[in-house]
XYZ file of N, CA and C in Angstrom:
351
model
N 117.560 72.033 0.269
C 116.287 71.609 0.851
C 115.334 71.235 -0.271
N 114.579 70.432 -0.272
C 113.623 69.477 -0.457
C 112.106 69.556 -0.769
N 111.391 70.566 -1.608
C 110.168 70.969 -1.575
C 109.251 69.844 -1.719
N 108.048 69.118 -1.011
C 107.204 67.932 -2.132
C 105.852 68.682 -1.701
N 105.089 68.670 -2.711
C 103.317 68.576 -3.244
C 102.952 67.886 -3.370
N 102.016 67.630 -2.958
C 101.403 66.423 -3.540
C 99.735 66.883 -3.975
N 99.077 65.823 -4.838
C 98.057 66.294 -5.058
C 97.329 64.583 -5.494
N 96.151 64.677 -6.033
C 94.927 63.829 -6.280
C 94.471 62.971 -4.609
N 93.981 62.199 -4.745
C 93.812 61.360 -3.472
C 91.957 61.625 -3.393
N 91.376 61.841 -2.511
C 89.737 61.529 -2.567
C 89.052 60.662 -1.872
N 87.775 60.342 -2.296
C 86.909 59.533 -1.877
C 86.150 58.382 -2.473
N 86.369 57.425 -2.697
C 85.913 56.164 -3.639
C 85.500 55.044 -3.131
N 84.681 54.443 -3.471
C 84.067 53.053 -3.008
C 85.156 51.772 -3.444
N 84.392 51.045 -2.064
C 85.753 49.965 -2.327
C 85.765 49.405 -4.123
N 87.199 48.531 -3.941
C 87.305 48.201 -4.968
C 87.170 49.483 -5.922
N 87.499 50.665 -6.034
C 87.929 51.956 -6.843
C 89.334 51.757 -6.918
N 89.443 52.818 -7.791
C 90.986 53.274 -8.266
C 90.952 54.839 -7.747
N 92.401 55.330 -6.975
C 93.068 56.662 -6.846
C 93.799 56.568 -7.352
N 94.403 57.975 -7.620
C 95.711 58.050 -7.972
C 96.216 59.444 -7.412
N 97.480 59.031 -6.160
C 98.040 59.909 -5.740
C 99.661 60.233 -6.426
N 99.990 62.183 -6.626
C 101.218 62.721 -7.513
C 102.155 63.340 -6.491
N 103.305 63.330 -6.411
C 104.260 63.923 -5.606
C 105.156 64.802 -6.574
N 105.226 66.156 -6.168
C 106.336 66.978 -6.895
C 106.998 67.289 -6.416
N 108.217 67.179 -6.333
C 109.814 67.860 -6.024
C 110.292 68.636 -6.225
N 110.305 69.576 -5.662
C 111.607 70.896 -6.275
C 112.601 71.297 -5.214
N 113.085 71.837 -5.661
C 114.719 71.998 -4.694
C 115.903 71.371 -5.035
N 116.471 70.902 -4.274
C 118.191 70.161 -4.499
C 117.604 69.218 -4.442
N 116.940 68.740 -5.734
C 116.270 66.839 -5.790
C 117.665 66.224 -6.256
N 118.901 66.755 -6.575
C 119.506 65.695 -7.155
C 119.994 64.453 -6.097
N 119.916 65.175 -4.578
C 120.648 64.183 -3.291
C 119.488 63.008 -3.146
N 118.559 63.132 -4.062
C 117.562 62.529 -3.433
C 117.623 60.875 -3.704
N 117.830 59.745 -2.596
C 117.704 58.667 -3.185
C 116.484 57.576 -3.199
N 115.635 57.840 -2.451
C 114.056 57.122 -2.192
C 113.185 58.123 -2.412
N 112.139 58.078 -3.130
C 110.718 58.922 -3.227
C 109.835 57.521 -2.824
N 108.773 58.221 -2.210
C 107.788 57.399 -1.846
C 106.393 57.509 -1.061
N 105.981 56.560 -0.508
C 104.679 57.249 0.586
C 104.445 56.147 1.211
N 104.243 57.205 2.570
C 104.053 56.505 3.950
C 102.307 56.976 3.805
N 101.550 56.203 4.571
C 100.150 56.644 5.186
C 100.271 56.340 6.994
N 99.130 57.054 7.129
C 98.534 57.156 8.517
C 97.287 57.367 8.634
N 96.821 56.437 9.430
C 95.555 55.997 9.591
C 94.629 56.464 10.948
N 93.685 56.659 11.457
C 93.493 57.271 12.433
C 93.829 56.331 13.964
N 94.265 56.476 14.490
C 95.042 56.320 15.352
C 95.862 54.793 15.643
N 96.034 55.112 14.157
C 97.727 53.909 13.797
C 98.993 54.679 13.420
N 99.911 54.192 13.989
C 101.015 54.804 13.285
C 101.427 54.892 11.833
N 102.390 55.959 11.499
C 102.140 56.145 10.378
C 102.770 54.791 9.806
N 102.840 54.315 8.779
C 103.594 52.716 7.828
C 103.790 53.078 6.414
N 104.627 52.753 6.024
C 105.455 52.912 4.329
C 104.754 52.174 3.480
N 104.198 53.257 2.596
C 103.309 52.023 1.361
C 104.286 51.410 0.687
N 104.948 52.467 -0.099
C 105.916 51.978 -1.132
C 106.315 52.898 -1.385
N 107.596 52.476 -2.045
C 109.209 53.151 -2.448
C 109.971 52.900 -3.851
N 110.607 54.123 -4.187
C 110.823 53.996 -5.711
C 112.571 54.242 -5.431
N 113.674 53.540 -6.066
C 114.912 54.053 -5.785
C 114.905 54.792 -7.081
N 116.102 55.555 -6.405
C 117.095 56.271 -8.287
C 117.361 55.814 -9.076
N 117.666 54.127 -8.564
C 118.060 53.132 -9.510
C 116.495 52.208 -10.570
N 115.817 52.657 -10.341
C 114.624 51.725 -10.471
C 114.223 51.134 -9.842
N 114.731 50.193 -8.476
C 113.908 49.703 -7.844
C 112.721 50.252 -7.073
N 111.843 49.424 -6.445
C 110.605 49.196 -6.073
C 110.434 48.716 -4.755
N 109.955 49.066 -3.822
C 109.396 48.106 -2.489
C 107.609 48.623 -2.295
N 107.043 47.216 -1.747
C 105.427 47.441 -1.491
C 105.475 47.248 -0.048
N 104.793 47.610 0.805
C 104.433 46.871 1.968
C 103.429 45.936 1.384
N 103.077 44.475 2.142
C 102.765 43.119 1.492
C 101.134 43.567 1.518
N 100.823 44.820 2.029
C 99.384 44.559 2.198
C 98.436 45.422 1.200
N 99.921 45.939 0.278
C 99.337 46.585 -0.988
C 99.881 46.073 -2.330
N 100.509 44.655 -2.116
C 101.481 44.301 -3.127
C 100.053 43.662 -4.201
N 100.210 43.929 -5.458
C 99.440 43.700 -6.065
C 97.876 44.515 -6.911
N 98.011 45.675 -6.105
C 96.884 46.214 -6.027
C 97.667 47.944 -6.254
N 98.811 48.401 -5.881
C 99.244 49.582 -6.040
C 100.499 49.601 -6.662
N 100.633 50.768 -7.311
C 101.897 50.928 -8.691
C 102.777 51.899 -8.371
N 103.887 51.952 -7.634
C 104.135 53.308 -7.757
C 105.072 53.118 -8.624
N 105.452 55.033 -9.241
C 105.880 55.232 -10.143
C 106.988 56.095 -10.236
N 108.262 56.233 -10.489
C 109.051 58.135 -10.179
C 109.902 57.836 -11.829
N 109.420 59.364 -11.859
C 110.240 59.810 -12.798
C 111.027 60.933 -12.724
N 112.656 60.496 -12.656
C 113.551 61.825 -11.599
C 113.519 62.256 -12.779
N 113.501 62.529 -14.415
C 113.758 63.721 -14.841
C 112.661 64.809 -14.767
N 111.517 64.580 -14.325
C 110.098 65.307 -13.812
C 110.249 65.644 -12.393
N 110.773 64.886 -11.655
C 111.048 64.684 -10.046
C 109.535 64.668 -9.627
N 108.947 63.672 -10.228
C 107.682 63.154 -9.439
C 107.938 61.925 -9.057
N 106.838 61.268 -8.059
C 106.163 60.216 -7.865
C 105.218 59.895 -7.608
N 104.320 58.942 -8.452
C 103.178 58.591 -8.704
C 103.146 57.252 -7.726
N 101.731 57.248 -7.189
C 101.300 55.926 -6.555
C 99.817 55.426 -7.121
N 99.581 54.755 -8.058
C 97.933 54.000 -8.818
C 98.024 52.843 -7.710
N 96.546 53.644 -7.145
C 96.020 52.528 -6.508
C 94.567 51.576 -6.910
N 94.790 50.321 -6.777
C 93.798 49.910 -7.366
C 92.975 49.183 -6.352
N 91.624 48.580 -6.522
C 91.135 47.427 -5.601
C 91.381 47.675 -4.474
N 90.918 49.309 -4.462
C 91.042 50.351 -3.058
C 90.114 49.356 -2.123
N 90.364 49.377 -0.507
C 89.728 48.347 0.347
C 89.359 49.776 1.910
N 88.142 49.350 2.420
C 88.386 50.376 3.487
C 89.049 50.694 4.890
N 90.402 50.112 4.440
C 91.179 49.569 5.295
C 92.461 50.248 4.542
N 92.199 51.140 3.180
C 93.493 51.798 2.670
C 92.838 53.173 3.485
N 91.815 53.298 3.962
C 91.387 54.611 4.312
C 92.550 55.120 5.173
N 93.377 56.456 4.667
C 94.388 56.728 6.056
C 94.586 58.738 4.898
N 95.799 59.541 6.110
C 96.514 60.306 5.291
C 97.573 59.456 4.424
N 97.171 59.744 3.139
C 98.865 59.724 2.215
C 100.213 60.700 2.321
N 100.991 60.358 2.858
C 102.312 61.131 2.772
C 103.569 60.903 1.549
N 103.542 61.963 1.081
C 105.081 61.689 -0.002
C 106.164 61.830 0.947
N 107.085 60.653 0.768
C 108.576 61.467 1.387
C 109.605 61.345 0.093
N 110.589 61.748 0.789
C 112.213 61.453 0.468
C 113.114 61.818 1.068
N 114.370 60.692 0.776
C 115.443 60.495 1.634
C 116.543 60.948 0.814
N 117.449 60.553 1.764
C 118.694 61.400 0.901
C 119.814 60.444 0.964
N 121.072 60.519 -0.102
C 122.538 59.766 -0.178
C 123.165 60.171 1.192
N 122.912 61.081 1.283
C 124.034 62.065 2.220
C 123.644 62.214 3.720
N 122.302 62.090 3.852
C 122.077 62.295 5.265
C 120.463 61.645 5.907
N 120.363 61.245 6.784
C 119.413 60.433 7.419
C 118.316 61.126 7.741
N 117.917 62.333 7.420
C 116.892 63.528 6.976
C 115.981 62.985 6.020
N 114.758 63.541 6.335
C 113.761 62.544 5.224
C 112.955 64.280 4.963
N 112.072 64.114 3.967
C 111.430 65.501 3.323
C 109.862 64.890 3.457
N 109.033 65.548 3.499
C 107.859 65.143 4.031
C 106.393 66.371 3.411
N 105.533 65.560 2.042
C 104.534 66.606 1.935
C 103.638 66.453 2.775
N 102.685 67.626 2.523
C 102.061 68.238 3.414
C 100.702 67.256 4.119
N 100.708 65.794 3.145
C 99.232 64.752 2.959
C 98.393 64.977 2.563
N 97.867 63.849 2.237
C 96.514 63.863 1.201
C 95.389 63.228 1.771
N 94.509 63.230 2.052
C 93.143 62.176 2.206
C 93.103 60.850 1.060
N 92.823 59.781 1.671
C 92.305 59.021 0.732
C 91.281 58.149 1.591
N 89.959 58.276 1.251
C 88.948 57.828 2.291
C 88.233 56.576 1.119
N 88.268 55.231 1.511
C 87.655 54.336 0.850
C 86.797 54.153 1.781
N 85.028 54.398 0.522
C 83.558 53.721 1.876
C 83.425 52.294 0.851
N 82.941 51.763 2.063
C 82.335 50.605 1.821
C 81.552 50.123 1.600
């Protein structure tokens, strides 16, 4: 099993920078996607972006350009820099991860990230 933390996230005026951290502990080695979903108040939750084992990367298109994420499996974090925050990123941040082996996803606990305008 799959521990994640997460931490930073806040309150910033548009056009700010956050920066949300995800930590892993447990049997991280099955792990093959780290990443984060948000949820917004009464939108479903949607996948910001995704880091593979391999290095790759996915954005959803409506943060492409503006957010970085980052994993480093020998730390078993993942980092998401967000930039040219808009108040329309306002939602919960969620870390997940998925696994090689099974269609089970791991899920921290969320973060706030409130952009005013």
């Amino acid at each position: 099993q799959v521990q994640l933390v997460e931490s930073g996230g806040g309150l910033v005026q548009a056009g700010g920078s956050l920066r949300v951290s995800c930590a892993a502990s447990g049997n991280t080695g099955r792990i093959y996607r780290m990443g984060w979903y948000r949820e917004a108040p009464g939108k479903q939750r949607e996948v910001v972006a995704s880091a593979y084992s391999d290095g790759r990367t996915d954005y959803a298109d409506s943060v492409k350009g503006r957010f970085t994420i980052s994993r480093d499996n020998a730390a078993k974090t993942v980092d998401l820099q967000m930039n040219g925050l808009l108040p329309e990123d306002t939602a919960v941040y969620y870390c997940y991860a998925d696994y090689y082996d099974t269609l089970k996803m791991s899920w921290g606990q969320g973060t706030q990230v409130t952009v005013s305008s």
